[in-house]
DNA sequence: AATGAGGCAAAAC
DNA sequence: CGTTTTGCCTCAT
């Protein structure tokens, strides 16, 4: 149907958009994950999926945002386990009860937009 | 059906 | 304008 139009106008200050991303990110419930594209669209950034990823990279180490709940589309973990962030992401996600298999998680089960119609 | 790998395009700083 | 991005999608096995 209609695409998720940008909630924020392009005139919004960069800081405002950033806040939108942080806000949506903080809204991600535990045990669930969202893709960069979804997060970007939710924040009103449109298709700035990649930009969202970079934004996380800029996040401070003491950030309280659940950046580890943000993964690639389809529930794929883009962060390699060889990296500190990648390793921590897996550790945190597993701590939430997620089942990571082959760097992938069941988006239909842990995805924020879970199609969990059976419970 | 699921997994692995590569190529392509958009948005923002 | 040039650089950068933790991507998304499609194809092949």
Coordinates of N, CA and C (backbone and C1' of nucleotides) in Angstrom, one line a residue:
Chain A
X1 N 0.8 -1.2 0.0 CA 0.0 0.0 0.0 C 0.9 1.2 0.0
X2 N 0.3 2.3 0.6 CA 1.1 3.5 0.6 C 2.4 3.4 1.3
X3 N 3.4 3.9 0.8 CA 4.7 3.8 1.4 C 4.7 4.6 2.7
X4 N 5.6 4.3 3.5 CA 5.7 5.1 4.8 C 6.4 6.4 4.5
X5 N 5.5 7.4 4.3 CA 6.1 8.7 3.9 C 6.8 9.2 5.1
X6 N 7.8 10.1 4.8 CA 8.6 10.6 5.9 C 7.8 11.4 6.9
X7 N 7.9 11.1 8.1 CA 7.1 11.8 9.1 C 7.7 13.1 9.3
X8 N 9.0 13.3 9.1 CA 9.6 14.6 9.3 C 9.9 15.2 8.0
X9 N 9.7 16.4 7.8 CA 10.0 17.1 6.6 C 11.5 17.2 6.4
X10 N 11.9 17.3 5.1 CA 13.3 17.4 4.8 C 13.9 18.7 5.4
X11 N 13.1 19.5 5.9 CA 13.6 20.8 6.5 C 14.0 20.6 7.9
X12 N 13.6 19.4 8.4 CA 13.9 19.2 9.8 C 15.5 19.2 10.0
X13 N 15.9 19.7 11.1 CA 17.3 19.8 11.3 C 17.9 18.4 11.5
X14 N 19.1 18.3 11.1 CA 19.8 16.9 11.2 C 19.6 16.4 12.7
X15 N 19.7 17.3 13.6 CA 19.6 16.9 15.0 C 18.2 16.3 15.3
X16 N 17.2 16.9 14.6 CA 15.8 16.4 14.9 C 15.7 15.0 14.3
X17 N 16.2 14.8 13.1 CA 16.1 13.5 12.5 C 16.8 12.5 13.4
X18 N 17.9 12.9 13.8 CA 18.7 12.0 14.7 C 17.9 11.6 15.9
X19 N 17.3 12.6 16.5 CA 16.4 12.4 17.7 C 15.3 11.4 17.3
X20 N 14.8 11.5 16.1 CA 13.7 10.6 15.7 C 14.2 9.2 15.7
X21 N 15.4 9.0 15.2 CA 15.9 7.7 15.1 C 16.1 7.1 16.5
X22 N 16.7 7.9 17.3 CA 17.0 7.5 18.7 C 15.7 7.2 19.4
X23 N 14.7 8.0 19.1 CA 13.4 7.8 19.8 C 12.8 6.4 19.4
X24 N 12.7 6.2 18.1 CA 12.2 4.9 17.6 C 13.0 3.8 18.1
X25 N 14.3 4.0 18.0 CA 15.2 2.9 18.5 C 14.9 2.5 19.9
X26 N 14.7 3.6 20.7 CA 14.4 3.3 22.1 C 13.1 2.6 22.3
X27 N 12.3 2.7 21.3 CA 10.9 2.1 21.4 C 10.9 0.7 21.1
X28 N 12.1 0.2 20.6 CA 12.1 -1.3 20.2 C 12.0 -2.1 21.5
X29 N 11.0 -2.9 21.6 CA 10.9 -3.7 22.8 C 11.9 -4.8 22.9
X30 N 12.2 -5.3 24.1 CA 13.3 -6.3 24.3 C 12.8 -7.6 23.6
X31 N 13.8 -8.3 23.2 CA 13.4 -9.6 22.5 C 13.0 -9.5 21.1
X32 N 13.0 -8.2 20.6 CA 12.5 -8.0 19.2 C 13.6 -7.3 18.5
X33 N 13.5 -7.4 17.2 CA 14.6 -6.7 16.3 C 13.9 -6.0 15.2
X34 N 14.6 -5.1 14.7 CA 14.1 -4.3 13.5 C 15.2 -4.1 12.5
X35 N 14.8 -4.0 11.3 CA 15.9 -3.8 10.3 C 16.2 -2.3 10.1
X36 N 17.3 -2.0 9.6 CA 17.7 -0.6 9.4 C 16.7 0.2 8.6
X37 N 16.2 -0.5 7.5 CA 15.3 0.2 6.6 C 14.0 0.4 7.4
X38 N 13.5 -0.5 8.2 CA 12.3 -0.3 9.0 C 12.5 0.8 10.0
X39 N 13.6 0.8 10.6 CA 13.9 1.9 11.6 C 13.9 3.2 10.9
X40 N 14.6 3.3 9.8 CA 14.7 4.5 9.1 C 13.3 5.0 8.7
X41 N 12.6 4.1 8.1 CA 11.2 4.5 7.7 C 10.4 4.9 8.9
X42 N 10.5 4.2 10.0 CA 9.8 4.6 11.2 C 10.1 5.9 11.7
X43 N 11.4 6.2 11.7 CA 11.9 7.5 12.1 C 11.5 8.6 11.2
X44 N 11.0 8.2 10.0 CA 10.6 9.2 9.0 C 11.8 9.6 8.1
X45 N 12.8 8.8 8.1 CA 14.0 9.1 7.3 C 13.7 8.6 5.9
X46 N 12.8 7.7 5.8 CA 12.5 7.2 4.4 C 13.3 5.9 4.2
X47 N 14.2 6.0 3.2 CA 15.0 4.8 2.8 C 16.5 5.0 3.3
X48 N 16.7 5.7 4.3 CA 18.0 6.0 4.8 C 18.5 4.9 5.7
X49 N 18.3 3.7 5.3 CA 18.7 2.5 6.1 C 20.2 2.6 6.4
X50 N 21.0 2.8 5.4 CA 22.4 2.8 5.6 C 22.8 4.0 6.5
X51 N 22.1 5.1 6.4 CA 22.5 6.2 7.2 C 22.2 5.8 8.7
X52 N 21.2 5.1 8.9 CA 20.9 4.7 10.3 C 22.0 3.8 10.8
X53 N 22.5 2.9 10.0 CA 23.6 2.1 10.5 C 24.8 3.0 10.8
X54 N 25.1 3.9 10.0 CA 26.2 4.8 10.3 C 26.0 5.6 11.6
X55 N 24.7 5.9 11.8 CA 24.4 6.7 13.0 C 24.8 5.9 14.2
X56 N 24.5 4.6 14.2 CA 24.8 3.7 15.3 C 26.3 3.7 15.5
X57 N 27.0 3.6 14.4 CA 28.5 3.6 14.6 C 29.0 4.8 15.3
X58 N 28.2 5.9 15.2 CA 28.6 7.1 15.9 C 28.1 7.1 17.4
X59 N 27.2 6.2 17.7 CA 26.7 6.1 19.0 C 27.8 5.9 20.0
X60 N 27.7 6.6 21.2 CA 28.7 6.4 22.2 C 28.7 5.1 22.8
X61 N 29.8 4.7 23.5 CA 29.8 3.3 24.1 C 28.9 3.3 25.3
X62 N 28.6 4.4 25.8 CA 27.7 4.4 27.0 C 26.3 4.7 26.6
X63 N 25.9 4.6 25.3 CA 24.6 4.8 24.9 C 23.6 3.8 25.5
X64 N 22.4 4.3 25.8 CA 21.4 3.4 26.4 C 20.5 2.9 25.4
X65 N 20.8 3.2 24.1 CA 19.9 2.8 23.0 C 20.2 1.3 22.7
X66 N 19.1 0.5 22.4 CA 19.3 -0.9 22.1 C 19.7 -1.0 20.6
X67 N 20.9 -0.5 20.3 CA 21.4 -0.6 19.0 C 21.6 -2.1 18.6
X68 N 21.7 -2.9 19.5 CA 21.9 -4.4 19.2 C 20.6 -5.0 18.7
X69 N 19.5 -4.3 18.8 CA 18.3 -4.8 18.3 C 18.0 -4.4 16.9
X70 N 18.9 -3.7 16.4 CA 18.8 -3.2 15.0 C 19.7 -4.1 14.1
X71 N 19.1 -4.8 13.2 CA 19.9 -5.7 12.4 C 19.5 -5.4 10.9
X72 N 20.1 -6.2 10.0 CA 19.8 -6.0 8.6 C 18.4 -6.6 8.3
X73 N 18.0 -6.5 7.0 CA 16.7 -7.0 6.6 C 16.6 -8.5 6.7
X74 N 15.5 -9.0 6.9 CA 15.3 -10.4 7.0 C 15.9 -11.0 8.2
X75 N 16.3 -10.2 9.1 CA 16.9 -10.7 10.4 C 18.3 -11.2 10.2
X76 N 19.0 -10.6 9.3 CA 20.4 -11.0 9.1 C 21.3 -10.1 9.9
X77 N 22.3 -10.7 10.5 CA 23.3 -9.9 11.3 C 24.4 -9.5 10.4
X78 N 24.5 -8.2 10.2 CA 25.5 -7.7 9.3 C 26.8 -7.6 10.1
X79 N 26.7 -7.4 11.4 CA 27.9 -7.2 12.1 C 28.6 -8.6 12.3
X80 N 29.8 -8.8 11.8 CA 30.6 -10.0 11.9 C 30.9 -10.3 13.4
X81 N 31.0 -11.6 13.7 CA 31.3 -11.9 15.1 C 32.7 -11.5 15.4
X82 N 33.5 -11.2 14.5 CA 34.9 -10.9 14.7 C 35.1 -9.5 15.3
X83 N 34.0 -8.7 15.2 CA 34.1 -7.4 15.7 C 33.5 -7.3 17.2
X84 N 33.9 -6.3 17.9 CA 33.4 -6.2 19.2 C 31.9 -5.9 19.2
X85 N 31.5 -5.0 18.4 CA 30.0 -4.7 18.3 C 29.3 -6.0 17.9
X86 N 29.8 -6.6 16.8 CA 29.1 -7.8 16.3 C 29.0 -8.9 17.4
X87 N 30.1 -9.1 18.1 CA 30.1 -10.1 19.2 C 29.1 -9.7 20.3
X88 N 29.1 -8.5 20.6 CA 28.2 -8.0 21.7 C 26.8 -8.1 21.2
X89 N 26.5 -7.8 20.0 CA 25.2 -7.9 19.5 C 24.6 -9.3 19.6
X90 N 25.4 -10.3 19.2 CA 24.9 -11.6 19.4 C 24.7 -12.0 20.8
X91 N 25.7 -11.6 21.6 CA 25.5 -11.9 23.1 C 24.3 -11.3 23.7
X92 N 24.1 -10.0 23.3 CA 22.9 -9.3 23.9 C 21.6 -9.9 23.3
X93 N 21.6 -10.2 22.1 CA 20.3 -10.7 21.5 C 20.0 -12.1 22.1
X94 N 21.1 -12.9 22.3 CA 20.8 -14.2 22.8 C 20.4 -14.0 24.3
X95 N 20.9 -13.0 24.9 CA 20.5 -12.8 26.3 C 19.0 -12.4 26.4
X96 N 18.5 -11.9 25.3 CA 17.1 -11.6 25.3 C 16.2 -12.8 24.9
X97 N 16.9 -13.9 24.6 CA 16.1 -15.1 24.3 C 16.0 -15.3 22.8
X98 N 16.7 -14.6 22.0 CA 16.6 -14.8 20.6 C 17.4 -16.0 20.2
X99 N 17.0 -16.5 19.0 CA 17.7 -17.7 18.5 C 18.5 -17.4 17.3
X100 N 19.8 -17.2 17.4 CA 20.6 -16.8 16.3 C 21.2 -18.0 15.6
X101 N 20.9 -18.2 14.4 CA 21.4 -19.3 13.6 C 22.0 -18.9 12.3
X102 N 23.2 -19.2 12.1 CA 23.9 -18.7 10.9 C 23.8 -17.2 10.7
X103 N 24.1 -16.5 11.8 CA 24.0 -15.1 11.7 C 22.6 -14.6 11.3
X104 N 21.7 -15.4 11.6 CA 20.3 -15.0 11.3 C 19.4 -15.3 12.4
X105 N 18.3 -14.5 12.5 CA 17.3 -14.7 13.5 C 15.9 -14.8 12.9
X106 N 15.0 -15.4 13.5 CA 13.7 -15.5 13.0 C 12.9 -14.2 13.1
X107 N 12.9 -13.5 12.0 CA 12.3 -12.2 12.0 C 10.8 -12.4 12.2
X108 N 10.2 -13.5 11.8 CA 8.8 -13.7 12.0 C 8.5 -14.0 13.4
X109 N 9.5 -14.3 14.2 CA 9.3 -14.6 15.6 C 9.9 -13.5 16.5
X110 N 11.0 -12.9 16.1 CA 11.5 -11.9 17.0 C 11.4 -10.5 16.3
X111 N 11.0 -10.5 15.1 CA 10.8 -9.2 14.4 C 9.8 -8.3 15.1
X112 N 10.0 -7.1 15.1 CA 9.1 -6.2 15.8 C 7.7 -6.3 15.1
X113 N 7.8 -6.4 13.8 CA 6.5 -6.5 13.0 C 6.2 -8.0 12.9
X114 N 6.4 -8.7 14.0 CA 6.2 -10.2 13.9 C 4.8 -10.5 13.4
X115 N 4.7 -11.4 12.5 CA 3.4 -11.9 12.0 C 2.9 -12.9 13.0
X116 N 3.2 -12.7 14.2 CA 2.8 -13.7 15.2 C 1.3 -13.6 15.5
X117 N 0.6 -14.3 14.6 CA -0.9 -14.3 14.7 C -1.4 -15.5 15.5
X118 N -0.4 -16.3 15.9 CA -0.9 -17.5 16.7 C -0.5 -17.3 18.1
X119 N -0.4 -16.3 18.6 CA -0.1 -16.1 20.0 C 0.7 -14.9 20.1
Chain B
dA1 P 8.5 -22.6 -0.3 O5' 9.7 -23.3 0.6 C5' 9.4 -24.0 1.8 C4' 10.7 -24.2 2.6 C3' 11.3 -22.8 3.0 O3' 11.7 -22.8 4.4 C1' 12.9 -24.1 1.7
dA2 P 12.3 -21.6 5.1 O5' 13.9 -21.9 4.9 C5' 14.4 -23.1 5.3 C4' 15.9 -23.1 5.2 C3' 16.6 -21.7 5.6 O3' 17.7 -22.0 6.4 C1' 17.1 -22.2 3.4
dT3 P 18.6 -20.8 6.9 O5' 19.9 -20.8 6.0 C5' 20.6 -22.0 5.8 C4' 21.8 -21.8 5.0 C3' 22.6 -20.6 5.3 O3' 24.0 -20.9 5.4 C1' 22.0 -20.6 3.0
dG4 P 25.0 -19.7 5.7 O5' 25.5 -19.3 4.3 C5' 26.1 -20.3 3.4 C4' 26.8 -19.7 2.2 C3' 27.6 -18.4 2.6 O3' 28.8 -18.5 1.9 C1' 25.9 -17.9 0.9
dA5 P 29.9 -17.3 2.1 O5' 29.6 -16.4 0.7 C5' 29.6 -17.1 -0.5 C4' 29.4 -16.1 -1.7 C3' 30.0 -14.8 -1.5 O3' 30.9 -14.5 -2.6 C1' 27.7 -14.5 -2.0
dG6 P 31.6 -13.1 -2.7 O5' 30.7 -12.3 -3.7 C5' 30.3 -12.9 -4.9 C4' 29.4 -11.9 -5.8 C3' 30.0 -10.6 -5.9 O3' 30.0 -10.2 -7.3 C1' 27.8 -10.4 -5.0
dG7 P 30.5 -8.7 -7.7 O5' 29.1 -7.9 -7.9 C5' 28.2 -8.5 -8.8 C4' 27.0 -7.6 -9.0 C3' 27.4 -6.1 -9.3 O3' 26.6 -5.6 -10.3 C1' 26.1 -6.2 -7.2
dC8 P 26.8 -4.1 -10.8 O5' 25.6 -3.4 -9.9 C5' 24.3 -3.9 -10.1 C4' 23.3 -3.0 -9.3 C3' 23.5 -1.5 -9.5 O3' 22.3 -0.8 -9.9 C1' 23.6 -2.0 -7.2
dA9 P 22.3 0.7 -10.3 O5' 21.7 1.4 -9.0 C5' 20.5 0.9 -8.5 C4' 20.0 1.6 -7.3 C3' 20.2 3.1 -7.5 O3' 19.0 3.8 -7.0 C1' 21.5 2.4 -5.6
dA10 P 18.9 5.4 -7.1 O5' 18.9 5.7 -5.5 C5' 18.0 5.0 -4.7 C4' 18.1 5.5 -3.2 C3' 18.0 7.0 -3.1 O3' 17.0 7.3 -2.2 C1' 20.0 6.2 -2.1
dA11 P 16.6 8.8 -1.9 O5' 17.5 9.1 -0.6 C5' 17.3 8.4 0.6 C4' 18.3 8.8 1.7 C3' 18.3 10.4 1.8 O3' 18.0 10.7 3.2 C1' 20.6 9.4 1.7
dA12 P 18.1 12.3 3.6 O5' 19.6 12.3 4.3 C5' 19.9 11.2 5.1 C4' 21.2 11.4 5.8 C3' 21.4 12.9 6.2 O3' 22.0 13.0 7.5 C1' 23.2 12.2 4.8
dC13 P 22.4 14.4 8.1 O5' 24.0 14.3 8.0 C5' 24.6 13.2 8.7 C4' 26.2 13.4 8.5 C3' 26.7 14.7 8.9 O3' 27.7 14.6 9.8 C1' 27.4 14.1 6.7
Chain C
dC1 P 27.7 19.4 -7.3 O5' 29.1 19.0 -6.6 C5' 30.3 19.8 -6.7 C4' 31.5 19.1 -6.1 C3' 31.5 17.6 -6.5 O3' 32.9 17.2 -6.7 C1' 31.2 17.8 -4.2
dG2 P 33.2 15.7 -7.0 O5' 33.6 15.1 -5.6 C5' 34.7 15.7 -4.9 C4' 34.9 14.9 -3.6 C3' 35.1 13.4 -3.8 O3' 36.1 12.9 -3.0 C1' 33.3 13.9 -2.3
dT3 P 36.3 11.3 -2.9 O5' 35.6 11.0 -1.4 C5' 35.9 11.8 -0.3 C4' 35.3 11.3 0.9 C3' 35.4 9.8 1.0 O3' 35.8 9.4 2.3 C1' 33.1 10.5 1.2
dT4 P 36.0 7.9 2.7 O5' 34.6 7.5 3.4 C5' 34.1 8.4 4.4 C4' 32.8 7.8 5.0 C3' 32.8 6.3 5.0 O3' 32.6 5.9 6.4 C1' 30.8 7.1 4.0
dT5 P 32.8 4.3 6.7 O5' 31.3 3.8 6.9 C5' 30.3 4.7 7.3 C4' 28.9 4.0 7.3 C3' 29.0 2.5 6.9 O3' 29.0 1.9 8.2 C1' 27.3 3.6 5.6
dT6 P 29.7 0.7 8.1 O5' 28.5 -0.4 8.0 C5' 28.6 -1.4 8.9 C4' 27.3 -2.1 8.9 C3' 26.1 -1.2 8.7 O3' 25.2 -1.7 7.6 C1' 26.0 -2.1 10.8
dG7 P 25.0 -3.0 7.1 O5' 23.7 -2.6 6.3 C5' 23.2 -1.3 6.3 C4' 21.9 -1.2 5.5 C3' 21.0 -2.5 5.6 O3' 19.7 -2.1 5.5 C1' 21.9 -2.3 3.4
dC8 P 18.6 -3.3 5.3 O5' 18.5 -3.4 3.7 C5' 17.8 -2.3 3.0 C4' 17.5 -2.8 1.6 C3' 16.7 -4.1 1.6 O3' 15.5 -4.0 0.8 C1' 18.7 -4.3 0.3
dC9 P 14.7 -5.3 0.5 O5' 15.4 -5.8 -0.9 C5' 15.6 -4.8 -1.9 C4' 16.2 -5.5 -3.2 C3' 15.5 -6.8 -3.5 O3' 15.0 -6.9 -4.8 C1' 17.8 -7.1 -3.2
dT10 P 14.3 -8.2 -5.3 O5' 15.5 -9.0 -6.1 C5' 16.3 -8.3 -7.1 C4' 17.3 -9.2 -7.7 C3' 16.7 -10.5 -8.1 O3' 17.1 -10.9 -9.4 C1' 18.6 -10.9 -6.6
dC11 P 16.8 -12.3 -10.0 O5' 18.1 -13.1 -9.8 C5' 19.4 -12.5 -10.2 C4' 20.5 -13.5 -10.0 C3' 20.2 -15.0 -10.5 O3' 21.2 -15.5 -11.2 C1' 20.8 -14.9 -8.2
dA12 P 21.1 -17.0 -11.7 O5' 21.9 -17.9 -10.7 C5' 23.3 -17.5 -10.4 C4' 23.9 -18.5 -9.5 C3' 23.6 -20.0 -9.8 O3' 24.8 -20.8 -9.6 C1' 22.8 -19.5 -7.6
dT13 P 24.7 -22.3 -9.9 O5' 24.6 -22.9 -8.4 C5' 25.7 -22.7 -7.6 C4' 25.5 -23.4 -6.2 C3' 25.1 -24.9 -6.4 O3' 26.0 -25.8 -5.6 C1' 23.5 -23.7 -5.0

